[in-house]
Tab-separated table of C-alpha atoms and ligand atoms in Angstrom:
chain	number	residue	atom	x	y	z
A	1	MET	CA	-30.924	3.625	10.828
A	2	GLU	CA	-27.374	3.069	9.635
A	3	TYR	CA	-25.657	-0.272	10.182
A	4	GLU	CA	-22.013	-1.225	10.553
A	5	ALA	CA	-20.437	-4.628	10.165
A	6	VAL	CA	-18.606	-6.541	12.889
A	7	ILE	CA	-16.266	-9.108	11.372
A	8	GLY	CA	-13.872	-11.641	12.859
A	9	LEU	CA	-11.697	-13.842	10.659
A	10	GLU	CA	-10.507	-17.377	11.341
A	11	VAL	CA	-7.686	-18.412	9.060
A	12	HIS	CA	-6.299	-21.924	8.746
A	13	VAL	CA	-2.681	-21.758	7.641
A	14	GLN	CA	-1.028	-24.949	6.450
A	15	LEU	CA	2.650	-25.228	7.357
A	16	ASN	CA	5.295	-26.420	4.906
A	17	THR	CA	7.164	-28.591	7.403
A	18	LYS	CA	8.949	-31.699	6.057
A	19	SER	CA	6.848	-34.093	8.143
A	20	LYS	CA	3.333	-34.132	9.529
A	21	MET	CA	2.193	-32.695	12.881
A	22	PHE	CA	2.232	-35.920	14.904
A	23	CYS	CA	4.040	-38.550	12.810
A	24	SER	CA	7.074	-38.814	10.540
A	25	CYS	CA	5.133	-39.076	7.260
A	26	GLY	CA	6.069	-36.492	4.614
A	27	ALA	CA	3.797	-33.437	4.635
A	28	ASP	CA	4.186	-32.973	0.860
A	29	TYR	CA	0.685	-34.317	0.347
A	30	GLN	CA	0.010	-32.472	-2.900
A	31	ALA	CA	3.049	-33.689	-4.794
A	32	ALA	CA	2.580	-37.302	-3.745
A	33	GLU	CA	0.357	-39.999	-5.240
A	34	PRO	CA	-2.838	-40.401	-3.156
A	35	ASN	CA	-2.464	-42.473	0.021
A	36	THR	CA	1.316	-42.773	-0.144
A	37	ARG	CA	2.088	-40.465	2.824
A	38	VAL	CA	0.482	-42.654	5.444
A	39	CYS	CA	1.415	-44.577	8.583
A	40	PRO	CA	-0.505	-46.135	11.480
A	41	VAL	CA	-0.624	-42.758	13.292
A	42	CYS	CA	-2.217	-40.717	10.521
A	43	MET	CA	-4.384	-43.667	9.479
A	44	ALA	CA	-5.620	-43.613	13.079
A	45	LEU	CA	-5.034	-47.285	13.739
A	46	PRO	CA	-5.657	-48.304	17.358
A	47	GLY	CA	-2.822	-48.284	19.857
A	48	VAL	CA	-0.525	-45.742	18.196
A	49	LEU	CA	0.903	-42.629	19.839
A	50	PRO	CA	1.283	-39.144	18.342
A	51	VAL	CA	4.577	-37.231	18.725
A	52	VAL	CA	4.689	-33.420	18.401
A	53	ASN	CA	6.655	-32.024	15.424
A	54	ARG	CA	9.220	-29.555	16.805
A	55	ALA	CA	9.518	-27.663	13.496
A	56	ALA	CA	5.747	-27.064	13.483
A	57	VAL	CA	5.915	-25.664	17.023
A	58	GLU	CA	8.764	-23.392	15.933
A	59	SER	CA	6.697	-22.153	12.974
A	60	ALA	CA	3.753	-21.487	15.296
A	61	ILE	CA	6.015	-19.433	17.574
A	62	LYS	CA	7.312	-17.461	14.560
A	63	ILE	CA	3.761	-16.661	13.434
A	64	GLY	CA	2.811	-15.669	16.991
A	65	LEU	CA	5.822	-13.368	17.368
A	66	ALA	CA	5.148	-11.774	13.966
A	67	LEU	CA	1.595	-11.050	15.141
A	68	ASN	CA	2.842	-9.566	18.434
A	69	CYS	CA	1.248	-12.400	20.423
A	70	GLY	CA	2.324	-13.614	23.823
A	71	ILE	CA	3.874	-17.085	23.582
A	72	ALA	CA	2.551	-19.535	26.177
A	73	GLU	CA	4.986	-20.963	28.719
A	74	VAL	CA	2.917	-24.134	28.793
A	75	THR	CA	0.597	-25.205	26.025
A	76	LYS	CA	-1.542	-28.312	25.689
A	77	PHE	CA	-3.357	-30.302	23.046
A	78	ASP	CA	-7.018	-31.265	23.157
A	79	ARG	CA	-9.295	-33.582	21.261
A	80	LYS	CA	-12.016	-31.944	19.234
A	81	ASN	CA	-14.623	-34.643	18.693
A	82	TYR	CA	-16.814	-34.820	15.632
A	83	PRO	CA	-17.750	-37.518	13.170
A	84	TYR	CA	-16.979	-36.943	9.509
A	85	PRO	CA	-15.635	-39.288	6.821
A	86	ASP	CA	-12.450	-37.225	6.354
A	87	LEU	CA	-11.574	-37.669	10.032
A	88	MET	CA	-10.890	-41.359	10.567
A	89	LYS	CA	-10.160	-40.978	14.287
A	90	GLY	CA	-13.478	-39.348	15.036
A	91	TYR	CA	-11.531	-36.484	16.611
A	92	GLN	CA	-8.980	-33.907	15.578
A	93	ILE	CA	-6.018	-33.048	17.781
A	94	SER	CA	-6.312	-29.307	18.329
A	95	GLN	CA	-5.872	-26.794	21.136
A	96	PHE	CA	-8.732	-25.517	23.236
A	97	ASP	CA	-8.019	-23.520	26.394
A	98	MET	CA	-4.201	-23.331	26.328
A	99	PRO	CA	-3.200	-22.301	22.786
A	100	ILE	CA	0.470	-21.756	21.967
A	101	CYS	CA	-0.014	-18.030	21.162
A	102	GLY	CA	-2.224	-15.623	23.074
A	103	VAL	CA	-3.447	-12.103	22.433
A	104	GLY	CA	-1.678	-10.119	19.714
A	105	GLN	CA	-2.229	-7.376	17.184
A	106	MET	CA	-1.759	-6.560	13.503
A	107	ASP	CA	-1.416	-3.098	11.875
A	108	ILE	CA	-3.226	-2.881	8.552
A	109	LYS	CA	-3.392	-0.325	5.731
A	110	PRO	CA	-6.765	-0.888	4.044
A	111	GLU	CA	-7.178	0.436	0.506
A	112	GLY	CA	-8.878	3.827	0.570
A	113	GLU	CA	-9.448	3.773	4.348
A	114	PRO	CA	-7.444	4.928	7.391
A	115	ASP	CA	-4.734	2.665	8.832
A	116	THR	CA	-5.941	0.667	11.812
A	117	LYS	CA	-5.082	-2.162	14.211
A	118	ILE	CA	-6.797	-5.546	14.361
A	119	GLY	CA	-6.603	-7.591	17.541
A	120	ILE	CA	-5.471	-11.206	17.356
A	121	THR	CA	-7.323	-13.467	19.795
A	122	ARG	CA	-5.042	-16.469	19.523
A	123	VAL	CA	-3.041	-18.773	17.276
A	124	HIS	CA	-3.325	-22.479	17.897
A	125	MET	CA	-1.918	-25.676	16.423
A	126	GLU	CA	-3.913	-28.560	15.003
A	127	GLU	CA	-3.804	-31.207	12.302
A	128	ASP	CA	-5.412	-31.199	8.877
A	129	VAL	CA	-7.926	-33.868	7.881
A	130	ALA	CA	-7.974	-36.249	4.913
A	131	ARG	CA	-9.132	-35.003	1.541
A	132	LEU	CA	-12.404	-36.175	0.047
A	133	THR	CA	-13.143	-36.010	-3.655
A	134	HIS	CA	-16.801	-36.423	-4.517
A	135	ILE	CA	-17.474	-38.154	-7.820
A	136	GLU	CA	-21.018	-37.614	-8.991
A	137	ASN	CA	-23.234	-39.204	-11.667
A	138	VAL	CA	-20.877	-41.897	-12.864
A	139	GLY	CA	-21.773	-43.941	-15.955
A	140	THR	CA	-25.273	-44.922	-17.039
A	141	SER	CA	-26.401	-45.803	-13.508
A	142	GLY	CA	-25.552	-42.258	-12.425
A	143	HIS	CA	-24.235	-43.361	-9.040
A	144	SER	CA	-22.047	-41.177	-6.875
A	145	HIS	CA	-19.186	-41.964	-4.539
A	146	SER	CA	-16.331	-40.307	-2.670
A	147	LEU	CA	-12.602	-40.961	-2.817
A	148	MET	CA	-10.435	-40.443	0.233
A	149	ASP	CA	-6.789	-39.356	0.201
A	150	ILE	CA	-5.178	-39.712	3.632
A	151	ASN	CA	-2.007	-37.865	2.559
A	152	ARG	CA	-3.349	-34.606	3.944
A	153	ALA	CA	-4.476	-36.097	7.271
A	154	GLY	CA	-2.090	-34.869	9.960
A	155	VAL	CA	-0.446	-32.049	7.998
A	156	PRO	CA	0.246	-29.184	10.467
A	157	LEU	CA	-2.393	-26.486	10.486
A	158	MET	CA	-2.299	-23.201	12.411
A	159	GLU	CA	-5.529	-21.427	13.167
A	160	VAL	CA	-5.160	-17.658	13.436
A	161	VAL	CA	-8.237	-16.101	15.056
A	162	SER	CA	-8.848	-12.354	14.923
A	163	GLU	CA	-10.901	-10.233	17.286
A	164	PRO	CA	-14.161	-8.938	15.766
A	165	ASP	CA	-12.348	-5.641	15.095
A	166	ILE	CA	-12.899	-5.620	11.343
A	167	HIS	CA	-15.714	-3.399	10.077
A	168	THR	CA	-15.356	-3.279	6.287
A	169	ALA	CA	-14.560	-5.595	3.390
A	170	SER	CA	-11.497	-3.471	2.649
A	171	GLN	CA	-10.149	-4.040	6.188
A	172	ALA	CA	-10.786	-7.785	5.806
A	173	GLU	CA	-8.843	-7.760	2.543
A	174	ALA	CA	-5.917	-5.833	4.064
A	175	TYR	CA	-5.821	-8.241	7.031
A	176	ILE	CA	-5.736	-11.315	4.796
A	177	LEU	CA	-3.104	-9.887	2.438
A	178	LYS	CA	-0.900	-8.917	5.374
A	179	LEU	CA	-1.235	-12.318	7.019
A	180	GLN	CA	-0.326	-14.016	3.723
A	181	ASN	CA	2.649	-11.696	3.375
A	182	ILE	CA	3.833	-12.499	6.943
A	183	ILE	CA	3.524	-16.269	6.371
A	184	ARG	CA	5.523	-15.964	3.142
A	185	TYR	CA	8.192	-13.679	4.660
A	186	LEU	CA	8.615	-16.221	7.448
A	187	GLY	CA	8.799	-18.992	4.838
A	188	VAL	CA	6.574	-21.229	6.984
A	189	GLY	CA	3.919	-21.851	4.339
A	190	THR	CA	2.761	-20.926	0.839
A	191	ALA	CA	-0.414	-19.134	2.064
A	192	ASN	CA	-1.996	-20.052	-1.246
A	193	MET	CA	-5.792	-19.801	-1.051
A	194	GLU	CA	-6.536	-21.540	-4.325
A	195	GLU	CA	-4.644	-24.690	-3.414
A	196	GLY	CA	-6.249	-24.721	0.036
A	197	SER	CA	-3.189	-24.008	2.150
A	198	PHE	CA	-4.735	-20.773	3.460
A	199	ARG	CA	-8.451	-21.052	4.291
A	200	VAL	CA	-10.490	-18.119	5.525
A	201	ASP	CA	-13.775	-18.304	7.437
A	202	ALA	CA	-15.493	-14.990	8.121
A	203	ASN	CA	-17.843	-14.368	11.054
A	204	VAL	CA	-20.040	-11.482	10.012
A	205	SER	CA	-22.770	-9.599	11.864
A	206	VAL	CA	-24.158	-6.082	11.598
A	207	ARG	CA	-25.377	-3.638	14.238
A	208	PRO	CA	-26.704	-0.094	14.360
A	209	VAL	CA	-23.823	2.398	14.121
A	210	GLY	CA	-22.914	3.808	17.516
A	211	THR	CA	-23.932	0.742	19.537
A	212	ASN	CA	-21.723	-1.942	21.005
A	213	GLU	CA	-24.206	-4.771	20.755
A	214	LEU	CA	-23.263	-8.036	19.136
A	215	ARG	CA	-26.082	-9.397	17.036
A	216	GLU	CA	-26.494	-12.881	15.538
A	217	ARG	CA	-23.480	-13.690	13.425
A	218	VAL	CA	-23.145	-15.762	10.321
A	219	GLU	CA	-20.095	-17.845	9.529
A	220	VAL	CA	-19.172	-17.705	5.832
A	221	LYS	CA	-17.045	-20.489	4.341
A	222	ASN	CA	-15.867	-21.792	0.950
A	223	MET	CA	-13.959	-18.745	-0.255
A	224	ASN	CA	-10.907	-19.754	-2.246
A	225	ARG	CA	-9.592	-16.364	-3.320
A	226	VAL	CA	-9.029	-13.054	-1.531
A	227	ARG	CA	-11.434	-11.459	-4.007
A	228	ALA	CA	-14.088	-14.016	-3.009
A	229	VAL	CA	-13.740	-13.035	0.681
A	230	VAL	CA	-14.215	-9.380	-0.221
A	231	ARG	CA	-17.314	-10.140	-2.294
A	232	ALA	CA	-18.762	-12.549	0.294
A	233	VAL	CA	-18.308	-10.047	3.133
A	234	GLU	CA	-19.849	-7.229	1.069
A	235	HIS	CA	-22.780	-9.451	0.143
A	236	GLU	CA	-23.338	-10.625	3.705
A	237	ILE	CA	-23.277	-7.072	5.138
A	238	LYS	CA	-25.880	-6.004	2.586
A	239	ARG	CA	-28.048	-9.095	3.114
A	240	GLN	CA	-28.064	-8.830	6.912
A	241	THR	CA	-28.727	-5.082	6.847
A	242	GLU	CA	-31.732	-5.701	4.599
A	243	VAL	CA	-33.060	-8.439	6.924
A	244	TRP	CA	-32.874	-6.170	9.995
A	245	GLU	CA	-34.270	-3.162	8.129
A	246	SER	CA	-37.255	-5.119	6.931
A	247	GLY	CA	-38.091	-6.067	10.523
A	248	GLY	CA	-36.749	-9.619	10.284
A	249	ARG	CA	-34.062	-11.436	12.301
A	250	VAL	CA	-30.720	-12.692	11.080
A	251	GLU	CA	-30.321	-16.357	11.990
A	252	MET	CA	-27.113	-17.676	13.496
A	253	GLU	CA	-25.934	-20.071	10.809
A	254	THR	CA	-23.136	-21.242	8.549
A	255	ARG	CA	-23.319	-20.116	4.944
A	256	GLY	CA	-21.210	-21.052	1.939
A	257	TRP	CA	-20.042	-18.565	-0.684
A	258	ASP	CA	-21.145	-19.263	-4.234
A	259	ASP	CA	-18.765	-17.417	-6.524
A	260	VAL	CA	-20.899	-17.879	-9.635
A	261	SER	CA	-24.150	-16.436	-8.273
A	262	GLY	CA	-22.254	-13.971	-6.056
A	263	ARG	CA	-24.327	-14.960	-3.014
A	264	THR	CA	-23.977	-16.810	0.267
A	265	ILE	CA	-26.112	-19.930	0.644
A	266	ILE	CA	-27.191	-21.545	3.928
A	267	GLN	CA	-25.257	-24.711	4.796
A	268	ARG	CA	-26.088	-25.370	8.434
A	269	SER	CA	-28.340	-23.706	10.983
A	270	LYS	CA	-27.415	-23.167	14.611
A	271	GLU	CA	-29.564	-26.109	15.717
A	272	GLU	CA	-27.323	-28.435	13.740
A	273	ALA	CA	-24.123	-26.934	15.103
A	274	HIS	CA	-21.655	-29.389	16.617
A	275	ASP	CA	-20.825	-29.738	20.261
A	276	TYR	CA	-17.180	-30.743	20.012
A	277	ARG	CA	-16.846	-32.085	23.579
A	278	TYR	CA	-13.220	-30.976	23.849
A	279	PHE	CA	-11.067	-32.812	26.370
A	280	PRO	CA	-7.287	-32.931	26.948
A	281	GLU	CA	-5.405	-35.226	24.563
A	282	PRO	CA	-4.380	-38.099	26.834
A	283	ASP	CA	-1.528	-39.214	24.574
A	284	LEU	CA	0.365	-35.907	24.643
A	285	PRO	CA	1.712	-34.278	27.804
A	286	PRO	CA	1.486	-30.472	28.076
A	287	LEU	CA	4.325	-28.808	26.214
A	288	GLU	CA	6.680	-26.421	27.993
A	289	ILE	CA	8.062	-23.707	25.751
A	290	ASP	CA	11.578	-22.716	26.786
A	291	ARG	CA	12.002	-18.904	27.001
A	292	ALA	CA	15.535	-19.100	25.612
A	293	TRP	CA	14.165	-20.865	22.546
A	294	VAL	CA	11.537	-18.131	22.058
A	295	SER	CA	14.240	-15.416	22.323
A	296	GLU	CA	16.395	-17.246	19.826
A	297	ILE	CA	13.503	-17.521	17.342
A	298	SER	CA	12.653	-13.884	17.941
A	299	SER	CA	16.184	-12.777	17.161
A	300	GLN	CA	16.054	-14.604	13.820
A	301	LEU	CA	12.810	-13.095	12.530
A	302	PRO	CA	13.179	-11.374	9.156
A	303	GLU	CA	12.641	-7.681	8.531
A	304	PHE	CA	8.957	-7.707	7.501
A	305	ALA	CA	7.448	-5.940	4.494
A	306	ASP	CA	6.261	-2.743	6.242
A	307	ALA	CA	9.618	-2.043	7.894
A	308	ARG	CA	11.499	-2.947	4.765
A	309	GLN	CA	9.326	-0.702	2.623
A	310	SER	CA	9.994	2.289	4.906
A	311	ARG	CA	13.701	1.539	4.851
A	312	PHE	CA	13.741	1.326	1.022
A	313	GLU	CA	11.991	4.701	0.876
A	314	ASP	CA	14.543	6.255	3.259
A	315	GLU	CA	17.735	4.478	2.287
A	316	TYR	CA	17.293	4.372	-1.500
A	317	ASP	CA	14.944	7.343	-1.851
A	318	LEU	CA	12.369	5.170	-3.646
A	319	SER	CA	8.747	6.192	-4.127
A	320	GLU	CA	6.179	4.567	-1.843
A	321	TYR	CA	4.786	2.776	-4.907
A	322	ASP	CA	8.126	1.287	-5.996
A	323	ALA	CA	9.090	0.311	-2.452
A	324	ALA	CA	5.720	-1.363	-1.864
A	325	LEU	CA	5.998	-3.378	-5.082
A	326	LEU	CA	9.559	-4.486	-4.306
A	327	THR	CA	8.715	-5.586	-0.762
A	328	SER	CA	5.489	-7.384	-1.695
A	329	SER	CA	7.604	-10.537	-1.683
A	330	ARG	CA	10.695	-11.198	0.383
A	331	ALA	CA	12.485	-12.772	-2.596
A	332	THR	CA	11.915	-9.681	-4.759
A	333	ALA	CA	13.129	-7.383	-1.979
A	334	ASP	CA	16.216	-9.588	-1.492
A	335	TYR	CA	16.875	-9.598	-5.246
A	336	PHE	CA	16.587	-5.822	-5.456
A	337	GLU	CA	19.036	-5.302	-2.587
A	338	SER	CA	21.512	-7.738	-4.142
A	339	VAL	CA	21.349	-5.764	-7.414
A	340	VAL	CA	21.981	-2.482	-5.587
A	341	VAL	CA	24.886	-3.673	-3.425
A	342	ALA	CA	26.559	-5.307	-6.434
A	343	LYS	CA	27.664	-1.862	-7.646
A	344	HIS	CA	29.196	-0.690	-4.325
A	345	LEU	CA	27.803	2.824	-4.697
A	346	THR	CA	26.990	5.345	-1.980
A	347	GLY	CA	24.865	8.451	-1.450
A	348	ALA	CA	23.188	10.105	-4.429
A	349	GLU	CA	24.854	7.742	-6.898
A	350	GLN	CA	23.432	4.770	-5.067
A	351	ALA	CA	19.958	6.333	-4.888
A	352	SER	CA	19.924	7.079	-8.598
A	353	PHE	CA	21.116	3.563	-9.421
A	354	ALA	CA	18.558	2.040	-7.022
A	355	LYS	CA	15.755	3.989	-8.683
A	356	GLU	CA	16.783	2.696	-12.096
A	357	ALA	CA	17.172	-0.877	-10.771
A	358	ALA	CA	13.674	-0.655	-9.226
A	359	ASN	CA	12.283	0.452	-12.613
A	360	TRP	CA	13.796	-2.560	-14.352
A	361	ILE	CA	12.746	-5.058	-11.681
A	362	ASN	CA	9.185	-3.728	-11.336
A	363	GLY	CA	8.875	-3.154	-15.089
A	364	GLU	CA	10.573	-5.316	-17.697
A	365	LEU	CA	11.661	-8.107	-15.353
A	366	ALA	CA	8.205	-8.399	-13.752
A	367	ARG	CA	6.702	-8.488	-17.245
A	368	LEU	CA	9.005	-11.357	-18.253
A	369	ILE	CA	8.193	-13.276	-15.060
A	370	ASN	CA	4.434	-12.781	-15.495
A	371	ALA	CA	4.486	-13.804	-19.148
A	372	SER	CA	6.763	-16.765	-18.495
A	373	GLU	CA	5.624	-20.339	-18.761
A	374	GLY	CA	8.794	-21.320	-16.902
A	375	PRO	CA	9.985	-19.543	-13.744
A	376	SER	CA	7.146	-17.675	-12.052
A	377	GLN	CA	9.182	-16.453	-9.093
A	378	ILE	CA	12.169	-14.170	-9.055
A	379	GLU	CA	14.299	-16.626	-7.048
A	380	ASP	CA	14.087	-19.146	-9.901
A	381	ILE	CA	15.198	-16.965	-12.825
A	382	LYS	CA	18.501	-17.318	-14.684
A	383	ILE	CA	19.478	-13.654	-14.433
A	384	GLN	CA	21.773	-13.190	-11.445
A	385	PRO	CA	21.430	-9.941	-9.455
A	386	ALA	CA	25.009	-8.917	-10.377
A	387	GLN	CA	24.202	-9.384	-14.076
A	388	LEU	CA	21.100	-7.222	-13.834
A	389	ALA	CA	23.197	-4.627	-11.990
A	390	GLU	CA	25.612	-4.610	-14.945
A	391	LEU	CA	22.788	-4.127	-17.448
A	392	VAL	CA	21.219	-1.310	-15.427
A	393	SER	CA	24.628	0.305	-15.235
A	394	LEU	CA	25.154	0.109	-19.012
A	395	PHE	CA	21.737	1.605	-19.587
A	396	GLN	CA	22.200	4.318	-16.990
A	397	ALA	CA	25.526	5.374	-18.513
A	398	ARG	CA	23.676	5.674	-21.870
A	399	THR	CA	26.130	3.169	-23.321
A	400	ILE	CA	23.173	1.263	-24.761
A	401	SER	CA	19.711	2.468	-25.749
A	402	ASN	CA	16.463	1.491	-24.072
A	403	ALA	CA	15.573	-0.829	-26.961
A	404	ALA	CA	18.993	-2.480	-26.816
A	405	ALA	CA	18.780	-2.913	-23.036
A	406	ARG	CA	15.421	-4.649	-23.406
A	407	GLU	CA	16.788	-6.898	-26.124
A	408	VAL	CA	19.749	-7.816	-23.897
A	409	LEU	CA	17.462	-8.468	-20.919
A	410	GLU	CA	15.319	-10.857	-22.946
A	411	GLU	CA	18.399	-12.792	-24.032
A	412	MET	CA	19.718	-12.837	-20.459
A	413	TRP	CA	16.325	-14.197	-19.387
A	414	VAL	CA	16.623	-17.085	-21.820
A	415	SER	CA	20.314	-17.933	-21.517
A	416	GLY	CA	21.608	-16.241	-18.355
A	417	THR	CA	24.422	-14.733	-20.441
A	418	ASP	CA	26.433	-11.791	-19.164
A	419	PRO	CA	25.111	-8.448	-20.525
A	420	ASN	CA	28.539	-7.089	-21.534
A	421	ALA	CA	29.161	-10.162	-23.677
A	422	LEU	CA	25.761	-9.771	-25.340
A	423	VAL	CA	26.259	-6.065	-26.055
A	424	ALA	CA	29.648	-6.780	-27.670
A	425	GLU	CA	28.450	-9.829	-29.584
A	426	ARG	CA	25.424	-8.055	-31.034
A	427	GLY	CA	27.083	-4.704	-31.673
A	428	LEU	CA	24.576	-2.893	-29.499
A	429	LEU	CA	26.764	-0.057	-28.253
A	430	LYS	CA	24.908	3.178	-28.777
A	431	VAL	CA	25.685	5.193	-31.921
A	432	SER	CA	26.253	8.798	-30.935
A	433	ALA	CA	29.245	9.544	-33.183
A	434	THR	CA	28.357	12.155	-35.809
A	435	LYS	CA	30.468	10.335	-38.357
A	436	GLU	CA	28.356	7.228	-38.105
A	437	LEU	CA	25.018	8.986	-37.822
A	438	LEU	CA	25.233	11.534	-40.630
A	439	PRO	CA	24.836	9.086	-43.546
A	440	VAL	CA	21.795	7.533	-41.862
A	441	ILE	CA	20.301	10.978	-41.263
A	442	GLN	CA	20.878	11.953	-44.875
A	443	GLU	CA	19.109	8.774	-45.961
A	444	ALA	CA	16.116	9.582	-43.744
A	445	ILE	CA	15.940	13.068	-45.298
A	446	ASP	CA	16.197	11.723	-48.857
A	447	ASN	CA	13.519	9.098	-48.281
A	448	ASN	CA	10.998	11.368	-46.563
A	449	PRO	CA	10.568	14.580	-48.590
A	450	ASN	CA	7.113	15.247	-47.113
A	451	ALA	CA	8.419	15.374	-43.573
A	452	VAL	CA	11.252	17.648	-44.720
A	453	GLU	CA	8.764	20.030	-46.364
A	454	ASP	CA	6.628	19.969	-43.201
A	455	PHE	CA	9.626	21.000	-41.128
A	456	ILE	CA	10.648	23.770	-43.513
A	457	GLY	CA	7.028	24.923	-43.546
A	458	GLY	CA	7.306	25.438	-39.765
A	459	LYS	CA	5.992	22.133	-38.416
A	460	GLU	CA	8.774	21.346	-35.967
A	461	THR	CA	7.191	18.105	-34.780
A	462	ALA	CA	8.183	16.607	-38.156
A	463	ILE	CA	11.589	16.110	-36.515
A	464	ARG	CA	10.138	13.396	-34.297
A	465	PHE	CA	9.069	11.375	-37.301
A	466	LEU	CA	12.536	11.646	-38.841
A	467	VAL	CA	14.242	10.680	-35.536
A	468	GLY	CA	11.964	7.621	-35.562
A	469	GLN	CA	13.217	6.727	-39.057
A	470	VAL	CA	16.850	6.966	-37.916
A	471	MET	CA	16.089	4.817	-34.846
A	472	LYS	CA	14.462	2.239	-37.078
A	473	ALA	CA	17.427	2.168	-39.455
A	474	THR	CA	19.886	1.709	-36.568
A	475	LYS	CA	17.629	-0.783	-34.788
A	476	GLY	CA	17.290	1.563	-31.836
A	477	ARG	CA	21.009	2.088	-31.326
A	478	ALA	CA	21.072	5.770	-32.305
A	479	ASP	CA	21.227	8.279	-29.488
A	480	ALA	CA	17.878	10.058	-29.801
A	481	GLY	CA	19.140	13.391	-28.455
A	482	VAL	CA	22.180	13.545	-30.727
A	483	THR	CA	20.075	12.446	-33.715
A	484	ALA	CA	17.497	15.190	-33.102
A	485	ASP	CA	20.248	17.822	-32.862
A	486	LEU	CA	21.966	16.661	-36.048
A	487	LEU	CA	18.664	16.474	-37.940
A	488	THR	CA	17.637	19.961	-36.894
A	489	GLN	CA	21.036	21.326	-37.881
A	490	THR	CA	20.944	19.632	-41.305
A	491	LEU	CA	17.373	20.734	-42.044
A	492	GLU	CA	18.122	24.326	-40.982
A	493	GLU	CA	20.954	24.299	-43.513
A	494	VAL	CA	18.587	22.990	-46.221
A	495	LYS	CA	16.122	25.720	-45.324
A	496	ALA	CA	18.780	28.475	-45.368
A	497	ALA	CA	20.046	27.325	-48.761
A	498	ARG	CA	16.645	27.901	-50.426
B	1	ZN	ZN1	1.746	-40.689	9.286
């Protein structure tokens, strides 16, 4: 019997609002010293009242609209009760039966599989909990203890719940990458898995192919990279299939992913599962969401990656690959468009310039950003889009060689200097004048008699070696085409004279 997986994903997305979800404390919990972003509300002292953060609600609406969800006209908050040391109140303010965003849908393009749609069940708002750091085996006594940082308690958290429409690890990966991309395009969060601002739980079950049954599912947690989700889902599908095939039963349970062993490990069985005893939050009245506000937010949504990629392919005649790379981040796509418009070109000229600009941004500039210990994002670099446009233009007009353009780019990266000034200052204008090149060519011929003999003996590739020598002598400023022509001409004369 063949099995297929049924997977639903629950993603907790931390918002980058200025203040917390229900109090005015700063939400910049990571940058701050432990326990410095606290007040009576997020410390859960008795007698205090929460107040809803309008910016967080706006972010939730943006996420919902981007996921094609219906936005509730009235939404309410509920208490989710459970005891844990990181939750001082003994309950978390969350949303139960009236979430802010209802049913929606996401189009995904999984690697190596057909495009498909994944249903969104809901998006709801809640608050993060405090952060515990477990210190184990301290000193000679070997005792252990836990430290609590309340800074994170109350930071706005959105939970995005998918329908169990995902059937492969590749679809799960595409869903997560797209959701991260949407969050980043909206600018409502960093969606960084490693720092914990984007946490994925996967509900995985398997069933015989061709049936609609829903078998016991396992919730997998503790995955802090997209790659870990892919591996955990693959492992869990294989494990469950083997259990059913061997005549056993998969238990409903929570398992944690262990990246080192590459396996999921049981954390909690169904018997230990919590009953959260949800009830309406008595301190917060239901929230009415004004339709005019929703329309206004909707009208301000950015052009998302998929649409922008298609437009780049059409408008600038870019390859799918280039357009996908450029639109993988909104800042890169913005930068690219600023470079292109800086030259005020149209039609075929614009397309050819855009192609060259894409090569430089996806190539040399990306390499500099990746290798940099300083700016790691394109919006933070010193090179202004208009300056890059100038460099691309110089290169495209063959005014400077490839090597010279790279040298100029590296200097621009360091100092933010204008490319024209650098080309003039360093004497990098391309040498294509015969007058200047001939002495250098003669020198290359004099110094490399073997290559000359090879050429005369019929080995025409010897020219390439000699062109290389001329390039070296001119530090890459010689025009390769002109050099090759002049060399061939000179050597033919030598040959004829014999
Ligand atoms: Zn507070």
